[in-house]
Amino acid sequence: MEKLTLRDLAGPIIKSIDSFNFLLKSHHRRTTAIAYQLGKQIRLNNDELFELVVAASLHDIGALSIHDRDQLTQEDVITPLPHCIMGSCMLAPFAAFQNIAQIIRNHHIKYYESLQISNKKAPFQSHIINLADRVDIFLSHDSHNPNLKLKTMNKIKANVGTIYHPKVFNAFEDLSGTDQFWTEINSLDISQIFLRIDSDINFELSLDNIVDFSLILSRIIDYRCHFTAAHSYTVAHLSGLLGEYFGFSSEKCTKLLIAGYLHDLGKIGIDPSLLDKPGPLSDQEFNIVKQHAYYTGQILNELNSSEWFLEIITWAERHHEKSDGSGYPYGLDDSKLDVGTKILAFADIISALMEDRPYRKKLSIHTAFEIIRNNMASFISPGMFQTIERHGDQINELIIKCQAHTLEQYKISTTY
Ligand SMILES: [Fe+2]
Ligand SMILES: [Fe+2]
Ligand SMILES: [Fe+2]
């Protein structure tokens, strides 16, 4: 495995997720550009600044529905806590993001509330994101107003010492006199900002780190509704297990695990109300949902400068292809589909059939295998499916374990 640092991985992926985000397109980028400039003005040290920009670039990742989005884009966010807790719980499995999760947990904290708790509970960076976030929302509400900058400044100024931290406001006031500040809100790019900060938190990643980072990305999609809360997690672990049956090396099985975590990442670009629609999708809706596989490829292709990721990207973006060329997004035929792609495709189908959906209950492994044997295996690989069927008991046990583990974690994220 080639050397990869945290920002080599996180920078391009987070940037790409932001640009595909159906709910909050570019909000993370702009908030990060504002927060970064504020953090520099306040002279945070490099580690604090690095944590600030990573937290800013993911701060609303716990907003999962159109309802959440509509709340957060109001001038006053009435119930901010659910998306703050959800966001911080999503990041929890990645040890390097512990402080970042805590910053996100508190990114709507009011200054007067923070006076009653310790700095550790409400890190200072949370206050920077709080103000940066509101500046972006105020700017986007009134974008044609010629006095927009002044109006935004006045709205913030009216709440200094109550909602906003005075130190953060002072930095904002100082910066607001320069054209550079306002221009950079729209021109700074997330991965560019990551590259500007030379922090020790930007450490060299181990294989385990990459797995944990992929797991937190999978939660962004899986946690959008309780029906899919265990999906990518199960696909990931099942793919790793199937890899063993087909003689893959341990490193290749880990790549399958990562591809499983990331295979549906493109769903970030799809209207979430289509993903948990409690009935059949119209043709037009299905065509929209199908785009997720293409988006997965687009998002992950930001990593294609790293040779190590090429197989992972290929498997992930092709998980809905079929051997007769009738799949999507590329309509590739059997000659272009390797064993890894087929493993992921089988893991995806088996996991999905064994999960509850709004329109049906979860199926037993026996029924799921019967459906696949009769209707689906010939589109992927009947021979491979025969091998998979021989391991039914072990697969069943793994899926039950994955679902129980993830649903427990998901429940914690939705408890407030
Ligand atoms: Fe927020
Ligand atoms: Fe926000
Ligand atoms: Fe998919």
PDB file of N, CA and C in Angstrom, residues 85-86 89 223 405-416:
ATOM      1  N   ILE A  85     -26.129  15.711  17.045  1.00  0.00           N
ATOM      2  CA  ILE A  85     -25.827  14.417  17.671  1.00  0.00           C
ATOM      3  C   ILE A  85     -25.617  13.344  16.594  1.00  0.00           C
ATOM      4  N   MET A  86     -26.506  13.348  15.616  1.00  0.00           N
ATOM      5  CA  MET A  86     -26.372  12.374  14.533  1.00  0.00           C
ATOM      6  C   MET A  86     -24.998  12.507  13.861  1.00  0.00           C
ATOM      7  N   CYS A  89     -22.185  11.259  16.152  1.00  0.00           N
ATOM      8  CA  CYS A  89     -22.208   9.784  16.277  1.00  0.00           C
ATOM      9  C   CYS A  89     -21.696   9.105  15.005  1.00  0.00           C
ATOM     10  N   TYR A 223     -27.488   5.923   7.462  1.00  0.00           N
ATOM     11  CA  TYR A 223     -28.302   6.485   8.537  1.00  0.00           C
ATOM     12  C   TYR A 223     -29.434   7.390   8.015  1.00  0.00           C
ATOM     13  N   HIS A 405     -25.573  -5.323  15.430  1.00  0.00           N
ATOM     14  CA  HIS A 405     -24.551  -4.357  15.835  1.00  0.00           C
ATOM     15  C   HIS A 405     -24.901  -2.952  15.340  1.00  0.00           C
ATOM     16  N   THR A 406     -25.244  -2.855  14.067  1.00  0.00           N
ATOM     17  CA  THR A 406     -25.456  -1.528  13.485  1.00  0.00           C
ATOM     18  C   THR A 406     -26.732  -0.883  13.998  1.00  0.00           C
ATOM     19  N   LEU A 407     -27.770  -1.676  14.152  1.00  0.00           N
ATOM     20  CA  LEU A 407     -29.030  -1.071  14.600  1.00  0.00           C
ATOM     21  C   LEU A 407     -28.887  -0.525  16.020  1.00  0.00           C
ATOM     22  N   GLU A 408     -28.061  -1.185  16.815  1.00  0.00           N
ATOM     23  CA  GLU A 408     -27.772  -0.686  18.174  1.00  0.00           C
ATOM     24  C   GLU A 408     -27.073   0.682  18.091  1.00  0.00           C
ATOM     25  N   GLN A 409     -26.054   0.768  17.231  1.00  0.00           N
ATOM     26  CA  GLN A 409     -25.317   2.030  17.037  1.00  0.00           C
ATOM     27  C   GLN A 409     -26.246   3.124  16.510  1.00  0.00           C
ATOM     28  N   TYR A 410     -27.096   2.752  15.573  1.00  0.00           N
ATOM     29  CA  TYR A 410     -28.010   3.719  14.956  1.00  0.00           C
ATOM     30  C   TYR A 410     -28.978   4.278  16.002  1.00  0.00           C
ATOM     31  N   LYS A 411     -29.439   3.386  16.887  1.00  0.00           N
ATOM     32  CA  LYS A 411     -30.380   3.812  17.933  1.00  0.00           C
ATOM     33  C   LYS A 411     -29.745   4.893  18.818  1.00  0.00           C
ATOM     34  N   ILE A 412     -28.459   4.719  19.128  1.00  0.00           N
ATOM     35  CA  ILE A 412     -27.753   5.705  19.962  1.00  0.00           C
ATOM     36  C   ILE A 412     -27.760   7.064  19.254  1.00  0.00           C
ATOM     37  N   SER A 413     -27.548   7.053  17.927  1.00  0.00           N
ATOM     38  CA  SER A 413     -27.483   8.320  17.167  1.00  0.00           C
ATOM     39  C   SER A 413     -28.814   9.052  17.120  1.00  0.00           C
ATOM     40  N   THR A 414     -29.888   8.313  17.310  1.00  0.00           N
ATOM     41  CA  THR A 414     -31.204   8.966  17.207  1.00  0.00           C
ATOM     42  C   THR A 414     -31.828   9.214  18.585  1.00  0.00           C
ATOM     43  N   THR A 415     -31.022   9.033  19.642  1.00  0.00           N
ATOM     44  CA  THR A 415     -31.542   9.251  20.990  1.00  0.00           C
ATOM     45  C   THR A 415     -31.115  10.618  21.506  1.00  0.00           C
ATOM     46  N   TYR A 416     -32.070  11.510  21.685  1.00  0.00           N
ATOM     47  CA  TYR A 416     -31.729  12.810  22.278  1.00  0.00           C
ATOM     48  C   TYR A 416     -32.936  13.317  23.032  1.00  0.00           C
TER      49      TYR A 416
END
